Short mmCIF file of C-alpha atoms in Angstrom, two decimals:
data_model
loop_
_atom_site.label_atom_id
_atom_site.label_comp_id
_atom_site.label_asym_id
_atom_site.label_seq_id
_atom_site.Cartn_x
_atom_site.Cartn_y
_atom_site.Cartn_z
CA MET A 1 62.81 -32.28 -22.25
CA PRO A 2 60.22 -30.37 -24.32
CA GLY A 3 60.46 -26.61 -24.41
CA ALA A 4 57.18 -26.35 -22.49
CA LEU A 5 58.88 -27.65 -19.39
CA LEU A 6 60.85 -24.50 -18.58
CA ALA A 7 60.65 -22.04 -15.70
CA GLY A 8 59.48 -18.47 -16.29
CA GLY A 9 56.38 -16.60 -17.42
CA ALA A 10 53.96 -14.05 -16.06
CA LEU A 11 51.20 -15.52 -13.92
CA ALA A 12 49.47 -12.50 -12.42
CA ALA A 13 46.01 -13.78 -13.21
CA LEU A 14 46.61 -17.04 -11.38
CA LEU A 15 48.51 -15.58 -8.47
CA ALA A 16 46.12 -12.93 -7.18
CA SER A 17 46.07 -14.69 -3.82
CA THR A 18 49.59 -15.36 -2.51
CA LEU A 19 51.45 -15.23 0.77
CA ALA A 20 51.95 -11.91 2.48
CA GLY A 21 55.55 -10.63 2.47
CA THR A 22 56.37 -10.86 6.20
CA THR A 23 53.89 -12.61 8.46
CA ALA A 24 54.25 -12.92 12.22
CA HIS A 25 53.35 -16.13 14.04
CA ALA A 26 52.33 -16.05 17.66
CA GLY A 27 55.08 -17.49 19.84
CA GLY A 28 57.24 -18.26 16.83
CA PRO A 29 59.30 -16.90 13.96
CA VAL A 30 58.19 -14.89 10.94
CA PHE A 31 58.01 -15.46 7.22
CA GLU A 32 60.72 -13.49 5.47
CA ASP A 33 60.07 -11.37 2.38
CA PRO A 34 60.85 -13.30 -0.80
CA PRO A 35 64.43 -12.84 -2.00
CA ASP A 36 65.02 -10.30 -4.75
CA ASP A 37 67.12 -12.63 -6.87
CA ALA A 38 65.14 -14.80 -9.24
CA ILE A 39 64.31 -18.42 -8.52
CA VAL A 40 65.08 -20.87 -11.31
CA ILE A 41 63.14 -24.13 -11.52
CA LYS A 42 64.11 -26.80 -14.01
CA VAL A 43 62.29 -30.06 -14.63
CA ALA A 44 64.64 -33.00 -14.11
CA THR A 45 62.09 -35.72 -14.91
CA VAL A 46 58.36 -35.97 -15.55
CA ASN A 47 56.55 -39.31 -15.56
CA GLY A 48 53.02 -40.60 -15.33
CA SER A 49 49.86 -41.37 -17.23
CA GLY A 50 48.43 -37.96 -16.28
CA CYS A 51 51.27 -35.95 -17.81
CA PRO A 52 52.47 -37.42 -21.10
CA GLN A 53 55.56 -35.80 -22.57
CA GLY A 54 55.00 -32.13 -23.36
CA THR A 55 51.73 -31.76 -21.39
CA ALA A 56 53.02 -30.32 -18.09
CA ALA A 57 54.61 -26.88 -17.71
CA VAL A 58 56.25 -25.21 -14.71
CA ALA A 59 56.59 -21.44 -14.20
CA VAL A 60 57.74 -19.15 -11.37
CA SER A 61 55.75 -16.04 -10.45
CA PRO A 62 57.57 -12.73 -11.01
CA ASP A 63 57.42 -11.90 -7.28
CA ASN A 64 59.03 -15.20 -6.17
CA LYS A 65 56.01 -16.00 -4.00
CA ALA A 66 54.81 -19.07 -5.88
CA PHE A 67 55.23 -21.38 -8.82
CA THR A 68 52.61 -23.11 -10.92
CA VAL A 69 52.26 -26.45 -12.66
CA THR A 70 49.89 -26.43 -15.63
CA TYR A 71 48.59 -29.70 -17.08
CA SER A 72 46.94 -30.07 -20.49
CA ASP A 73 46.09 -33.79 -20.60
CA TYR A 74 45.33 -34.89 -17.04
CA LEU A 75 42.03 -36.84 -17.15
CA ALA A 76 40.75 -39.85 -15.19
CA GLN A 77 37.44 -41.44 -16.18
CA VAL A 78 35.22 -44.51 -15.91
CA GLY A 79 32.22 -45.68 -17.88
CA LYS A 80 31.17 -45.42 -21.51
CA GLY A 81 34.08 -44.77 -23.87
CA SER A 82 36.82 -45.25 -21.27
CA LYS A 83 39.49 -47.91 -20.97
CA PRO A 84 39.91 -50.06 -17.83
CA VAL A 85 43.16 -48.23 -16.93
CA ASP A 86 41.61 -44.76 -17.29
CA PHE A 87 40.07 -44.71 -13.80
CA ARG A 88 43.42 -43.63 -12.29
CA LYS A 89 45.95 -41.13 -13.62
CA ASN A 90 49.08 -39.87 -11.92
CA CYS A 91 51.99 -37.52 -12.48
CA GLN A 92 55.43 -37.44 -10.87
CA LEU A 93 57.53 -34.29 -11.24
CA ASN A 94 61.14 -34.04 -10.11
CA LEU A 95 62.18 -30.37 -9.98
CA ILE A 96 65.63 -28.81 -9.61
CA MET A 97 65.13 -25.72 -7.42
CA HIS A 98 67.79 -23.01 -7.57
CA VAL A 99 67.11 -20.46 -4.82
CA PRO A 100 69.19 -17.38 -3.81
CA GLN A 101 72.10 -18.03 -1.47
CA GLY A 102 71.30 -17.57 2.22
CA PHE A 103 67.60 -18.44 1.88
CA THR A 104 65.57 -21.57 2.37
CA TYR A 105 61.94 -22.26 1.51
CA ALA A 106 58.97 -24.44 2.34
CA ILE A 107 55.62 -24.99 0.63
CA ALA A 108 53.08 -23.15 2.78
CA SER A 109 49.96 -23.83 0.73
CA VAL A 110 48.86 -25.35 -2.56
CA ASP A 111 45.85 -24.50 -4.75
CA TYR A 112 44.48 -27.28 -6.97
CA ARG A 113 41.91 -26.70 -9.71
CA GLY A 114 40.08 -28.71 -12.33
CA TYR A 115 36.69 -29.95 -13.52
CA ALA A 116 34.65 -33.00 -12.58
CA HIS A 117 31.54 -34.69 -13.92
CA LEU A 118 30.41 -37.48 -11.62
CA GLU A 119 27.24 -39.45 -12.21
CA LYS A 120 25.06 -40.34 -9.25
CA GLY A 121 26.72 -43.15 -7.35
CA ALA A 122 30.22 -42.34 -8.62
CA SER A 123 33.01 -40.67 -6.64
CA SER A 124 36.51 -39.32 -7.17
CA ILE A 125 39.70 -38.54 -5.28
CA SER A 126 42.46 -36.01 -5.85
CA LYS A 127 45.66 -36.78 -3.98
CA ALA A 128 48.99 -34.98 -3.79
CA SER A 129 52.26 -35.41 -1.94
CA TYR A 130 55.56 -33.59 -2.08
CA TYR A 131 58.97 -33.99 -0.46
CA PHE A 132 62.62 -33.08 -0.81
CA GLN A 133 64.97 -35.64 -2.28
CA GLY A 134 66.61 -37.68 0.48
CA SER A 135 64.10 -36.57 3.12
CA SER A 136 61.79 -38.91 5.01
CA GLU A 137 59.26 -36.11 5.61
CA THR A 138 56.42 -36.21 3.08
CA THR A 139 53.41 -33.89 3.02
CA THR A 140 50.25 -35.58 1.71
CA HIS A 141 46.72 -34.26 1.13
CA THR A 142 43.61 -36.04 -0.18
CA HIS A 143 40.24 -34.61 -1.27
CA ASN A 144 37.08 -36.62 -1.94
CA TYR A 145 34.13 -35.78 -4.22
CA ASP A 146 30.78 -37.56 -4.57
CA GLY A 147 28.31 -37.66 -7.44
CA ALA A 148 26.09 -36.35 -8.69
CA TYR A 149 28.55 -33.51 -9.41
CA ASP A 150 29.11 -31.41 -12.52
CA ASP A 151 31.23 -28.33 -11.94
CA ASN A 152 34.69 -26.87 -11.53
CA TRP A 153 36.47 -28.04 -8.40
CA GLN A 154 39.08 -26.28 -6.31
CA ALA A 155 40.95 -27.34 -3.19
CA THR A 156 43.51 -25.53 -1.06
CA ASP A 157 45.92 -27.30 1.28
CA LYS A 158 47.60 -25.24 4.00
CA THR A 159 50.38 -26.34 6.32
CA ASP A 160 50.77 -24.89 9.82
CA TYR A 161 54.02 -23.04 10.35
CA ALA A 162 55.19 -25.55 12.96
CA HIS A 163 54.81 -28.39 10.44
CA LEU A 164 56.45 -26.78 7.43
CA VAL A 165 59.18 -28.87 5.85
CA TRP A 166 62.10 -26.59 4.95
CA ALA A 167 64.66 -27.25 2.24
CA PRO A 168 68.11 -27.93 3.75
CA CYS A 169 70.21 -24.76 3.74
CA GLY A 170 73.24 -24.78 1.48
CA GLU A 171 72.24 -28.02 -0.23
CA LEU A 172 70.74 -28.60 -3.65
CA ARG A 173 67.87 -31.02 -3.07
CA ASN A 174 65.43 -31.81 -5.84
CA PHE A 175 61.75 -31.22 -5.02
CA ASN A 176 59.38 -34.09 -5.85
CA ILE A 177 55.66 -33.65 -6.54
CA ASN A 178 53.38 -36.69 -6.90
CA THR A 179 49.72 -36.17 -7.83
CA GLU A 180 46.90 -38.58 -8.55
CA LEU A 181 43.31 -38.47 -9.82
CA ARG A 182 41.07 -41.48 -9.28
CA VAL A 183 37.44 -41.97 -10.33
CA ASN A 184 35.37 -44.79 -8.86
CA ALA A 185 32.27 -45.97 -10.71
CA GLY A 186 30.43 -47.05 -7.57
CA THR A 187 26.78 -47.71 -8.38
CA SER A 188 26.71 -45.45 -11.46
CA ASP A 189 25.56 -46.74 -14.87
CA THR A 190 28.91 -47.37 -16.61
CA LYS A 191 27.29 -48.79 -19.75
CA ASN A 192 25.49 -45.59 -20.67
CA THR A 193 27.27 -42.80 -18.76
CA THR A 194 30.81 -41.54 -18.15
CA SER A 195 32.22 -39.99 -14.99
CA PHE A 196 35.49 -38.08 -15.13
CA MET A 197 37.81 -35.72 -13.29
CA THR A 198 40.44 -33.43 -14.77
CA MET A 199 43.32 -31.32 -13.52
CA ASP A 200 43.52 -29.29 -16.71
CA SER A 201 41.56 -27.02 -19.04
CA THR A 202 41.20 -26.51 -22.78
CA ASP A 203 42.80 -23.06 -22.65
CA GLY A 204 45.60 -23.90 -20.22
CA ASP A 205 44.39 -21.44 -17.60
CA VAL A 206 43.85 -23.99 -14.85
CA SER A 207 46.99 -24.65 -12.84
CA THR A 208 48.18 -25.99 -9.54
CA VAL A 209 49.77 -23.14 -7.58
CA TYR A 210 52.42 -23.81 -4.93
CA HIS A 211 52.91 -20.90 -2.51
CA PHE A 212 56.34 -20.43 -0.91
CA ALA A 213 57.26 -19.58 2.65
CA TRP A 214 60.75 -18.08 2.93
CA LYS A 215 63.26 -17.68 5.74
CA LYS A 216 66.93 -16.85 5.98
CA CYS A 217 69.27 -19.70 6.73
CA GLY A 218 70.26 -19.88 10.38
CA THR A 219 66.92 -18.54 11.69
CA ARG A 220 64.35 -20.60 13.55
#
C-alpha cells in the first residue's frame, strides 16, 4: 500500500473535542481511561471510487482517544462537466486494529466534514457504516442535504452506551468502514450548473474523526 496509508501523526487541531477519560453512565458501567500503550492501525485494503490509491490516510491521535481518516479525492457531482457515474462515490476501508492487551474498544461517535454546493432542486446524501469482521452488528448513519446549499458541512453521529458494539476481547478482528456520497440532480438545471459534495479539502485538513470508547476486558 502507499506510504500515505500508515498509522501515526499528530492531530491536535482536529481532535480538540474528544471523549472524556472516564465517564459514568446512569445505571450502567463507565468508560475506562484510554490505555497507555499505543494503538497501531494498519490499512489492510482500501477500495472505492471515492478513495483512489494513495488518496486516503489513517492516523491515531497521540492520546489514544480517536483516529482520523483523511480523504483527498472524495467528490460526487452531477450536472455540467460531470460523468454519469460521478453522482455516487464510495470508499471501503478494512483496518487491522492492534490494541493493548486486556482492553476492548467501541466507536462512540464519529465526526464527518466536507463541502457541498447544491443548486436549487438538487440534494445529497452522506452515508456511513462500520462493523467488525465476522460480526452481524453494523452501525449505519445517513445525513440528507437539500439545495440551494453552498457551504461546509459537518455531521456527528453518536451511539448510546447501551448500543455500542465492542470488539471481541482477545481476538484480532479487522474493522470495516464503508462510506458513500450521493448527489441527486432533482429539478436542478444540469445543462448549465453543477452540484457536488466532497469529503475532502485542498489542504488535507478535513478529516473524518472516529472517537473511541474503552473498557477493560471482563467488565460489563
